[in-house]
Amino acid sequence: MTMRTDYCGRLSSNDIGRTVTVCGWVAKRREHGEFLAFVDLRDRTGLIQCVVDHAHEIRSEYVLAVTGVVRPRPDDTINADLATGDIEIGDASVKILSQSDPVPFQIDRAAEVDETLRMRHRYLDLRTQRMQTNLRRRAQVNGAIRSSMESQEFLEVETPMLIASTPEGARDFVVPSRLHAGTFYALPQSPQLFKQLCMVGGIDRYYQIARCMRDEDLRADRQFEFSQLDMEMSFADGDDVREIVSIAIADATEVVTGNRPGSIPSMTWLDAMDNYGSDKPDIRFGMQLTELSEIFAETDFNAFKAPSVKGIRLPGGGDTTRNRLDQLTDRAKGWGAKGLVWIKVGANGEVNSPVAKFMSESEIAGVLKELDAEEGDICFIVADKWRRTVHVLGLLRLELGRPPVNEGGYNFLWVTDFPLFESISEDGSPVPAHHPFTMPHEEDISLLSAKDDDTEKLLEIRSQAYDLVLNGWELGSGSVRIHQRELQQQIFELLGINEEEAQAKFGFLMNAFRYGAPPHAGFAFGIDRLTALLSGEENIREVIAFPKSQSGADPLTEAPTEIDPGQLNELGLRLLPPVT
Ligand code: ASP
């Protein structure tokens, strides 16, 4: 038996006549004459109004135990906005369990206060309905994922936090070793190498709700620390992995929203880039990129003599102001475009565009036809190399058409067949698009030897990597892995990782592969991102109990902090003077 008989928000008219004890915080208190006061008491389930006979010493956020009888409220005081608004606890006696200083912000106004203040007093912020709901959703997501993976016969295995570096492409957080002075552990950017070792170890189906740490700039969808569902399976290909993850995602979405999403569509990376200008297309809205290259194949307009000419149409955008258009042009230039052409469509096919005079009538007619443009619309055209054209139009599409985070339902999408390499670095070696353990597409393996004669050709190699996207957010990635030592070594060489370095960094994995590595594939998706989107939150901070601020600091504990010289000595470290 705890100190309470009931939770505030769970009382209802069914309880009328019962003597109850509720415990919680004073959300509001209103004196009513000299001897009567109304106290709204809050706990994690909601609020209940208590009528107490004197409340002089009671203040906001005091912790109380209130005992009294549940009774109906007089008709004219019923509060329809409150779940318990038709009842109250009357004749209540109050026990003050704890006092509170005046709070730095009113709990029910937390959304309006400065974020640093909320973070500094996160324990107060956690009392809000919003945080209570978000954390509950997060726990539901975790629970659903666990039971989904268990029922699909995955085994939860915990992997170490103090490890050697994992190559996920971010900077490592490092931890100095005391026992081995001068050496460092890295915190895991992911359990990637360990889950592959689990496959060599015959675990067959591994999963973990894993904490990962990456030292990179913080954004709305990125914190230093995050949680992901990490999974790996043997004797399986990408389709098998996607099927299993789709079930876990559906289970998690259903538990939070009450609706089970249908099967998740797939799109190749090439189609995603070509039609949406993004490897994480937001398919909640149309405005797809339309190919116009053929129309301008023989154009006299110099700006359109480019390998790739594409356009998008903003329906009803004909009233966009000149100011806004100048601003959009500047943005497009900031994204790398040489310029941005716009065409407004007026009545009877008349057009308004600063460059109309450089285009032939048939070119203009062709653009309007291809883009299905109608009176009142505006079309935007970019001409450049393909990658730049789609990149700029993809960003413009989001800028002009993206709905708010909580609109348009949940549009999951698999993006498959990513390129193996995303670019060629200055020293001539390719940069992996995923991590270096990703299996190339079987049909493209022969292109790996292209390095010596034509490095650009390497960029055409497709990999067996796939991403899961939700409403334009990348939820996670995975791939079929390389399980043959020779191929892995060939990839390392291409990446400019010589044998010595490969041995030093991943020798343990390469050695494990000597002893019978099964074919395997896996995936990981971010639980913070999934929960944020399912909660209609723009920033993952809102679904993390104790997040870092934008600058990576923690206003609550004030981490990161200096450590004392004794500790430094013990670790064999000496600090350099700060760089000025
Ligand atoms: N290790 C990858 C990541 O954390 C996911 C995977 O390839 O399974 O992004």
XYZ file of C-alpha atoms and ligand atoms in Angstrom:
589
model
C 0.000 0.000 0.000
C 1.443 3.341 -0.986
C 0.619 6.729 0.502
C -2.219 7.228 -1.991
C -5.420 5.329 -2.641
C -5.868 6.797 -6.116
C -4.203 8.808 -8.844
C -5.613 12.303 -9.454
C -6.386 11.918 -13.139
C -7.965 8.496 -12.786
C -10.805 9.590 -10.500
C -14.231 9.829 -12.143
C -17.883 10.138 -11.282
C -17.816 6.392 -10.531
C -15.852 7.270 -7.397
C -18.455 9.667 -5.990
C -18.929 9.010 -2.312
C -15.576 7.326 -1.808
C -13.018 8.656 0.647
C -9.735 8.876 -1.213
C -6.170 10.027 -0.684
C -4.282 11.527 -3.625
C -0.672 12.728 -3.659
C 0.955 15.231 -5.939
C 1.988 18.804 -6.660
C -0.038 21.990 -6.313
C -0.705 23.106 -9.870
C -2.964 25.963 -8.867
C -4.544 27.355 -5.768
C -7.386 29.868 -5.545
C -8.649 31.331 -2.270
C -12.409 31.466 -2.068
C -13.359 33.789 0.754
C -11.389 33.529 3.944
C -11.914 29.910 4.830
C -12.186 28.048 1.569
C -9.657 27.350 -1.152
C -9.498 25.324 -4.340
C -6.316 23.419 -4.920
C -5.650 21.682 -8.244
C -3.428 18.751 -7.436
C -1.279 17.240 -10.203
C 0.317 13.841 -10.594
C 1.468 11.936 -13.658
C -2.082 11.052 -14.605
C -3.599 14.541 -14.533
C -5.300 17.026 -12.224
C -8.066 16.928 -9.645
C -9.694 19.861 -7.880
C -9.647 19.636 -4.085
C -11.696 21.891 -1.858
C -9.822 22.577 1.350
C -10.861 24.763 4.212
C -7.738 26.761 4.615
C -4.796 27.009 2.290
C -2.899 29.985 3.604
C 0.370 28.166 3.862
C -0.018 26.184 0.617
C 1.965 27.433 -2.390
C 2.481 26.369 -5.971
C 4.383 23.108 -6.407
C 4.131 22.130 -2.751
C 3.834 18.371 -2.433
C 0.629 17.321 -0.698
C -1.324 14.290 0.374
C -5.010 15.218 0.235
C -7.694 13.067 1.795
C -11.382 13.719 1.237
C -14.607 12.523 -0.327
C -15.201 12.508 -4.096
C -18.318 14.496 -4.943
C -19.947 15.980 -8.029
C -19.171 19.595 -8.804
C -22.080 22.030 -8.847
C -23.361 22.180 -12.464
C -22.200 25.725 -13.081
C -18.588 24.937 -12.112
C -18.071 21.877 -14.330
C -14.848 22.220 -16.331
C -15.307 20.418 -19.640
C -11.609 20.879 -20.550
C -10.465 18.716 -17.663
C -10.898 14.927 -17.657
C -11.918 15.099 -13.991
C -13.805 18.380 -14.482
C -17.184 17.118 -13.240
C -15.945 16.026 -9.814
C -13.858 17.305 -6.934
C -12.513 16.097 -3.625
C -14.510 17.819 -0.899
C -14.044 18.217 2.849
C -10.403 17.610 2.185
C -7.677 17.502 4.770
C -4.203 18.327 3.613
C -0.823 17.044 4.678
C 2.117 19.037 3.379
C 4.803 16.507 2.452
C 7.265 18.941 0.992
C 7.539 22.652 0.329
C 8.696 24.402 -2.808
C 10.495 27.662 -3.406
C 8.791 29.894 -5.953
C 9.433 28.076 -9.256
C 11.456 29.755 -12.038
C 8.605 29.160 -14.475
C 5.006 28.121 -14.212
C 4.740 24.464 -15.153
C 1.755 24.879 -17.458
C 3.532 27.737 -19.263
C 6.789 25.816 -19.815
C 6.350 25.807 -23.596
C 6.658 29.605 -23.607
C 9.814 29.976 -21.548
C 13.393 30.184 -22.668
C 14.707 26.760 -23.508
C 17.852 27.033 -21.415
C 15.680 27.734 -18.380
C 13.616 24.640 -19.132
C 16.790 22.576 -19.497
C 18.386 23.951 -16.349
C 15.299 22.897 -14.390
C 14.490 19.861 -16.481
C 12.968 18.124 -13.429
C 10.296 20.851 -13.404
C 9.833 20.593 -17.146
C 9.324 16.845 -16.742
C 6.209 17.634 -14.684
C 4.501 19.075 -17.789
C 1.849 17.146 -19.611
C 3.942 17.362 -22.764
C 7.038 15.726 -21.289
C 5.029 13.156 -19.361
C 3.244 12.141 -22.558
C 6.402 12.133 -24.680
C 8.359 10.007 -22.219
C 5.479 7.592 -21.924
C 5.378 7.297 -25.727
C 9.079 6.680 -25.792
C 8.748 3.890 -23.262
C 5.896 2.419 -25.313
C 8.064 2.522 -28.445
C 10.909 0.749 -26.598
C 8.523 -1.826 -25.192
C 6.904 -2.517 -28.553
C 10.264 -2.860 -30.268
C 11.507 -5.270 -27.620
C 8.487 -7.526 -27.843
C 8.492 -7.338 -31.628
C 12.132 -8.391 -31.845
C 11.704 -11.077 -29.184
C 8.716 -12.533 -30.992
C 10.777 -12.601 -34.178
C 13.346 -14.668 -32.268
C 16.016 -12.002 -31.896
C 18.299 -12.250 -28.896
C 19.153 -9.115 -26.929
C 22.902 -8.872 -26.484
C 24.598 -5.939 -24.757
C 27.830 -4.746 -26.325
C 30.561 -2.734 -24.564
C 30.680 1.035 -24.200
C 34.456 1.314 -23.854
C 35.763 0.119 -27.175
C 38.125 0.788 -30.033
C 36.810 3.196 -32.651
C 33.826 2.278 -34.923
C 33.892 3.872 -38.344
C 30.462 5.460 -38.725
C 31.928 8.613 -40.176
C 31.575 10.864 -37.128
C 34.169 11.979 -34.600
C 34.654 9.692 -31.598
C 34.217 10.625 -27.983
C 37.282 9.246 -26.249
C 37.945 8.131 -22.696
C 41.499 8.085 -21.355
C 42.613 4.846 -19.789
C 44.092 5.046 -16.290
C 45.566 1.558 -16.202
C 47.125 1.941 -19.628
C 48.209 5.563 -19.434
C 48.555 7.259 -22.788
C 45.891 5.111 -24.413
C 42.224 5.762 -24.998
C 38.947 4.003 -25.404
C 36.402 5.302 -27.867
C 32.718 5.389 -26.984
C 30.707 3.447 -29.566
C 29.318 5.362 -32.531
C 27.309 2.161 -32.946
C 27.727 -1.518 -32.026
C 28.499 -2.253 -35.700
C 31.653 -4.331 -35.279
C 30.327 -6.223 -32.287
C 27.098 -7.185 -33.959
C 29.081 -8.563 -36.874
C 31.198 -10.514 -34.398
C 27.951 -11.833 -32.887
C 27.126 -13.245 -36.314
C 30.493 -14.986 -36.515
C 29.657 -16.192 -33.007
C 26.531 -17.949 -34.209
C 24.020 -15.667 -32.430
C 22.067 -15.737 -35.713
C 19.589 -12.963 -34.765
C 20.895 -10.141 -32.556
C 19.218 -6.970 -31.378
C 19.838 -4.280 -28.826
C 18.331 -0.950 -27.921
C 21.783 0.560 -28.113
C 23.119 3.873 -26.872
C 25.429 5.430 -29.457
C 27.697 8.424 -29.163
C 28.907 10.636 -31.978
C 30.775 13.892 -31.578
C 29.176 15.951 -34.323
C 27.299 19.228 -34.517
C 23.914 19.102 -32.814
C 20.749 19.728 -34.798
C 17.008 19.329 -34.331
C 17.308 15.639 -35.160
C 20.740 15.019 -33.671
C 22.189 14.767 -30.162
C 25.628 13.510 -29.089
C 23.977 10.514 -27.476
C 21.093 8.691 -29.032
C 19.333 5.346 -28.864
C 18.774 3.034 -31.749
C 17.236 -0.308 -32.396
C 20.314 -2.123 -33.594
C 19.854 -5.507 -35.266
C 21.776 -8.029 -37.319
C 20.867 -11.409 -38.795
C 22.718 -14.260 -40.479
C 21.922 -16.127 -43.688
C 19.662 -13.288 -44.705
C 19.583 -10.547 -47.315
C 18.310 -6.984 -47.423
C 14.702 -8.030 -48.109
C 14.682 -10.206 -44.990
C 16.047 -7.395 -42.838
C 13.579 -4.869 -44.219
C 10.687 -7.212 -43.557
C 11.669 -7.711 -39.929
C 12.321 -4.024 -39.297
C 9.009 -3.131 -40.986
C 7.189 -5.310 -38.463
C 9.009 -3.714 -35.517
C 8.258 -0.238 -36.881
C 4.599 -1.102 -37.419
C 4.348 -2.508 -33.888
C 5.898 0.648 -32.419
C 3.752 2.987 -34.503
C 0.598 1.101 -33.663
C 1.188 1.179 -29.939
C 1.599 4.962 -29.990
C -0.948 6.028 -32.609
C -3.469 3.214 -32.463
C -3.094 2.715 -36.223
C -0.948 0.104 -37.891
C 0.890 1.494 -40.914
C 0.508 -0.473 -44.146
C 3.425 -2.105 -45.906
C 6.318 0.279 -46.494
C 7.021 1.195 -50.128
C 10.553 1.137 -51.582
C 12.348 3.500 -53.911
C 15.869 3.264 -55.262
C 18.350 5.943 -54.283
C 18.583 6.995 -57.925
C 14.825 7.515 -58.219
C 14.722 9.319 -54.884
C 17.434 11.731 -55.995
C 16.031 12.165 -59.480
C 12.416 12.775 -58.433
C 12.791 14.369 -55.007
C 16.352 15.674 -54.989
C 16.956 13.921 -51.671
C 18.054 10.546 -50.364
C 15.387 10.963 -47.688
C 12.367 12.108 -49.647
C 9.420 13.558 -47.788
C 6.621 11.845 -49.690
C 3.839 13.540 -47.748
C 3.546 15.963 -50.667
C 4.087 15.937 -54.434
C 5.965 18.733 -56.204
C 8.290 16.177 -57.763
C 11.277 17.209 -59.837
C 10.390 17.062 -63.543
C 12.903 16.378 -66.290
C 13.134 19.242 -68.801
C 16.494 18.465 -70.420
C 14.990 17.321 -73.687
C 13.002 20.512 -74.132
C 16.213 22.501 -73.931
C 18.396 20.073 -75.857
C 18.979 22.643 -78.585
C 18.312 25.826 -76.717
C 19.944 29.174 -77.487
C 19.616 30.158 -73.836
C 23.110 29.767 -72.422
C 21.967 29.286 -68.841
C 20.102 26.140 -69.885
C 22.965 24.568 -71.836
C 23.677 22.146 -69.024
C 23.688 18.366 -68.602
C 20.572 18.401 -66.428
C 17.614 20.797 -66.585
C 14.779 20.145 -64.183
C 11.865 22.019 -62.733
C 9.245 21.989 -59.994
C 5.845 23.631 -59.849
C 4.311 25.352 -56.856
C 0.557 25.193 -57.374
C -1.049 28.579 -56.702
C 2.379 30.161 -56.202
C 1.753 32.820 -58.845
C 1.359 35.494 -56.188
C 4.878 34.967 -54.774
C 6.336 38.444 -54.262
C 9.424 39.738 -55.982
C 11.127 40.019 -52.616
C 10.486 36.402 -51.783
C 11.683 35.366 -55.252
C 14.929 37.285 -54.742
C 15.302 35.594 -51.387
C 14.705 32.142 -52.928
C 17.244 32.901 -55.666
C 19.822 33.809 -53.029
C 19.110 30.613 -51.165
C 19.448 28.557 -54.349
C 22.816 30.204 -54.945
C 23.781 29.383 -51.385
C 22.953 25.750 -52.141
C 25.288 25.850 -55.134
C 23.083 26.858 -58.083
C 24.298 29.427 -60.590
C 20.811 30.900 -60.623
C 17.134 30.142 -60.285
C 14.712 30.679 -63.138
C 11.048 31.248 -62.344
C 8.032 31.428 -64.606
C 4.638 32.623 -63.403
C 1.636 31.419 -65.351
C -1.095 33.982 -66.008
C -4.418 33.832 -67.813
C -4.536 32.230 -71.300
C -1.116 30.694 -70.974
C 0.556 34.100 -70.668
C 3.805 33.908 -68.746
C 5.766 36.285 -66.604
C 9.465 35.594 -66.205
C 12.574 37.763 -66.314
C 14.124 35.297 -68.777
C 11.070 34.672 -70.975
C 12.741 36.581 -73.782
C 15.614 34.095 -73.921
C 13.358 31.106 -74.412
C 11.469 30.141 -77.547
C 7.706 29.831 -77.460
C 7.895 26.089 -77.861
C 10.360 25.821 -74.978
C 8.024 27.756 -72.710
C 5.036 25.721 -73.846
C 7.053 22.533 -73.269
C 7.913 23.548 -69.695
C 4.302 24.356 -68.855
C 3.147 21.070 -70.337
C 5.728 18.894 -68.610
C 5.052 20.556 -65.261
C 1.249 20.530 -65.739
C 1.331 24.231 -64.943
C -1.963 26.079 -64.760
C -3.033 29.666 -64.303
C -1.893 30.972 -60.935
C 1.075 28.574 -60.597
C 4.776 29.314 -60.522
C 7.498 27.054 -61.937
C 11.156 27.010 -60.912
C 13.925 25.697 -63.140
C 17.536 24.819 -62.372
C 20.153 23.781 -64.924
C 23.474 22.303 -63.872
C 25.264 19.012 -63.445
C 22.718 16.379 -62.398
C 23.820 16.166 -58.764
C 23.658 19.910 -58.279
C 20.378 20.340 -60.148
C 18.583 17.747 -58.049
C 20.221 18.917 -54.828
C 19.086 22.519 -55.271
C 15.582 21.674 -56.464
C 15.211 19.106 -53.686
C 15.930 21.759 -51.061
C 13.686 24.280 -52.820
C 10.881 21.721 -52.901
C 11.130 21.318 -49.112
C 11.338 25.051 -48.552
C 8.192 25.671 -50.581
C 6.051 22.663 -49.878
C 6.988 20.838 -46.705
C 4.042 20.464 -44.307
C 4.497 20.987 -40.541
C 5.846 17.980 -38.658
C 2.482 16.897 -37.248
C 0.585 16.904 -40.545
C 0.144 14.369 -43.287
C 0.287 11.091 -41.357
C 3.254 8.735 -41.218
C 4.843 8.121 -44.593
C 7.520 5.483 -44.159
C 9.731 4.727 -47.136
C 12.618 2.374 -47.844
C 15.361 3.889 -49.971
C 17.497 1.128 -51.488
C 20.569 0.718 -53.676
C 22.580 3.584 -52.289
C 25.861 4.221 -54.068
C 28.808 2.498 -52.413
C 30.857 5.693 -52.465
C 29.502 9.189 -52.098
C 32.422 11.161 -53.496
C 36.094 11.075 -54.355
C 38.320 12.773 -51.824
C 41.170 15.093 -52.708
C 43.735 12.330 -52.404
C 41.818 10.390 -55.049
C 40.338 7.702 -52.811
C 36.573 7.202 -52.671
C 34.591 8.149 -49.562
C 32.182 5.415 -48.407
C 28.521 6.432 -48.366
C 27.770 4.036 -45.492
C 30.416 2.321 -43.350
C 33.179 0.312 -45.041
C 31.594 -3.083 -44.284
C 28.804 -2.559 -46.818
C 28.454 -5.136 -49.576
C 28.533 -3.803 -53.136
C 25.749 -4.795 -55.489
C 26.721 -8.136 -56.958
C 26.392 -6.899 -60.543
C 28.663 -3.948 -59.804
C 31.530 -5.741 -58.058
C 33.554 -5.854 -61.272
C 33.604 -2.029 -61.330
C 35.699 -2.045 -58.139
C 38.793 -2.525 -60.255
C 38.002 0.703 -62.157
C 40.091 2.687 -59.721
C 43.236 2.887 -61.759
C 41.760 4.035 -65.038
C 38.624 5.977 -64.097
C 37.965 6.920 -60.485
C 34.679 8.645 -61.325
C 33.364 5.257 -62.434
C 33.550 4.140 -58.810
C 30.706 6.517 -58.003
C 28.416 4.402 -60.168
C 28.859 1.324 -57.996
C 25.658 0.543 -56.168
C 25.734 -0.986 -52.711
C 23.340 -3.236 -50.878
C 22.636 -0.467 -48.386
C 19.199 0.839 -47.521
C 17.714 3.608 -45.413
C 14.371 3.927 -43.703
C 12.811 7.358 -44.083
C 9.806 8.847 -42.301
C 8.310 12.135 -43.509
C 11.678 13.304 -44.803
C 13.689 12.294 -41.735
C 16.284 9.561 -42.046
C 15.246 7.087 -39.367
C 18.009 4.598 -39.950
C 20.326 2.696 -42.227
C 21.560 -0.774 -42.788
C 23.144 -3.030 -45.325
C 24.160 -6.467 -46.374
C 27.704 -6.836 -45.061
C 30.838 -8.058 -46.664
C 31.640 -11.423 -45.094
C 34.626 -12.364 -47.237
C 38.028 -11.252 -46.026
C 39.389 -10.734 -49.531
C 36.590 -8.442 -50.653
C 36.777 -6.536 -47.390
C 40.492 -6.059 -47.891
C 39.939 -4.867 -51.450
C 37.469 -2.240 -50.190
C 39.847 -1.113 -47.449
C 42.570 -0.690 -50.056
C 40.268 1.354 -52.288
C 39.413 3.564 -49.327
C 43.090 4.202 -48.824
C 43.231 2.134 -45.622
C 46.420 0.132 -45.998
C 46.861 -3.332 -44.608
C 48.688 -2.170 -41.528
C 46.019 0.379 -40.692
C 43.211 -2.099 -41.419
C 44.928 -4.585 -39.142
C 45.363 -1.996 -36.392
C 41.770 -0.737 -36.578
C 39.711 -3.748 -37.549
C 42.172 -6.602 -37.218
C 39.882 -8.374 -34.773
C 37.043 -8.397 -37.292
C 39.282 -9.491 -40.157
C 40.695 -12.256 -37.965
C 37.205 -13.376 -36.990
C 36.367 -13.638 -40.679
C 39.089 -16.295 -40.992
C 37.017 -18.694 -38.955
C 33.776 -19.038 -40.870
C 31.752 -15.855 -41.220
C 28.136 -16.409 -42.254
C 26.569 -14.065 -44.804
C 24.799 -11.427 -42.747
C 22.890 -8.166 -42.955
C 21.488 -5.666 -40.492
C 19.960 -2.364 -39.693
C 19.628 0.329 -37.053
C 17.025 3.044 -36.610
C 16.880 5.980 -34.251
C 14.362 5.707 -31.450
C 14.603 9.400 -30.589
C 13.676 10.375 -34.134
C 10.862 7.864 -34.406
C 9.362 8.944 -31.081
C 9.684 12.643 -31.943
C 7.851 12.184 -35.225
C 5.171 10.023 -33.644
C 4.743 12.760 -31.024
C 4.590 15.599 -33.540
C 7.755 17.144 -32.106
C 10.205 19.090 -34.289
C 13.171 18.480 -32.017
C 14.343 15.182 -30.547
C 15.216 17.021 -27.306
C 11.494 16.914 -26.507
C 11.517 13.126 -26.284
C 14.757 12.816 -24.293
C 14.547 13.116 -20.519
C 17.900 14.873 -20.084
C 19.137 16.191 -23.427
C 22.056 18.466 -24.237
C 21.499 22.013 -25.425
C 22.277 23.083 -28.975
C 25.865 23.823 -27.988
C 26.359 20.330 -26.605
C 26.400 21.462 -22.984
C 24.072 20.304 -20.254
C 22.578 23.356 -18.517
C 21.351 21.106 -15.677
C 24.566 19.395 -14.567
C 26.815 21.934 -16.289
C 28.742 19.172 -18.049
C 31.253 19.245 -19.591
C 33.294 20.415 -16.616
C 36.976 20.655 -15.856
C 38.540 17.849 -13.900
C 40.937 18.330 -11.040
C 44.704 18.096 -11.557
C 44.889 14.924 -9.451
C 42.567 13.139 -11.835
C 44.568 14.375 -14.813
C 47.781 13.118 -13.233
C 46.279 9.744 -12.578
C 45.378 9.524 -16.252
C 48.831 10.667 -17.296
C 47.392 13.707 -19.038
C 48.581 17.292 -19.151
C 46.446 20.068 -20.626
C 47.880 22.443 -23.201
C 47.128 26.116 -22.637
C 43.875 27.035 -24.396
C 44.384 28.139 -28.005
C 43.678 31.863 -28.260
N 25.831 0.718 -37.800
C 24.935 1.456 -38.635
C 24.551 2.766 -37.962
O 24.582 2.857 -36.750
C 23.673 0.732 -38.934
C 23.898 -0.551 -39.636
O 24.559 -0.555 -40.687
O 23.366 -1.550 -39.144
O 24.147 3.699 -38.627
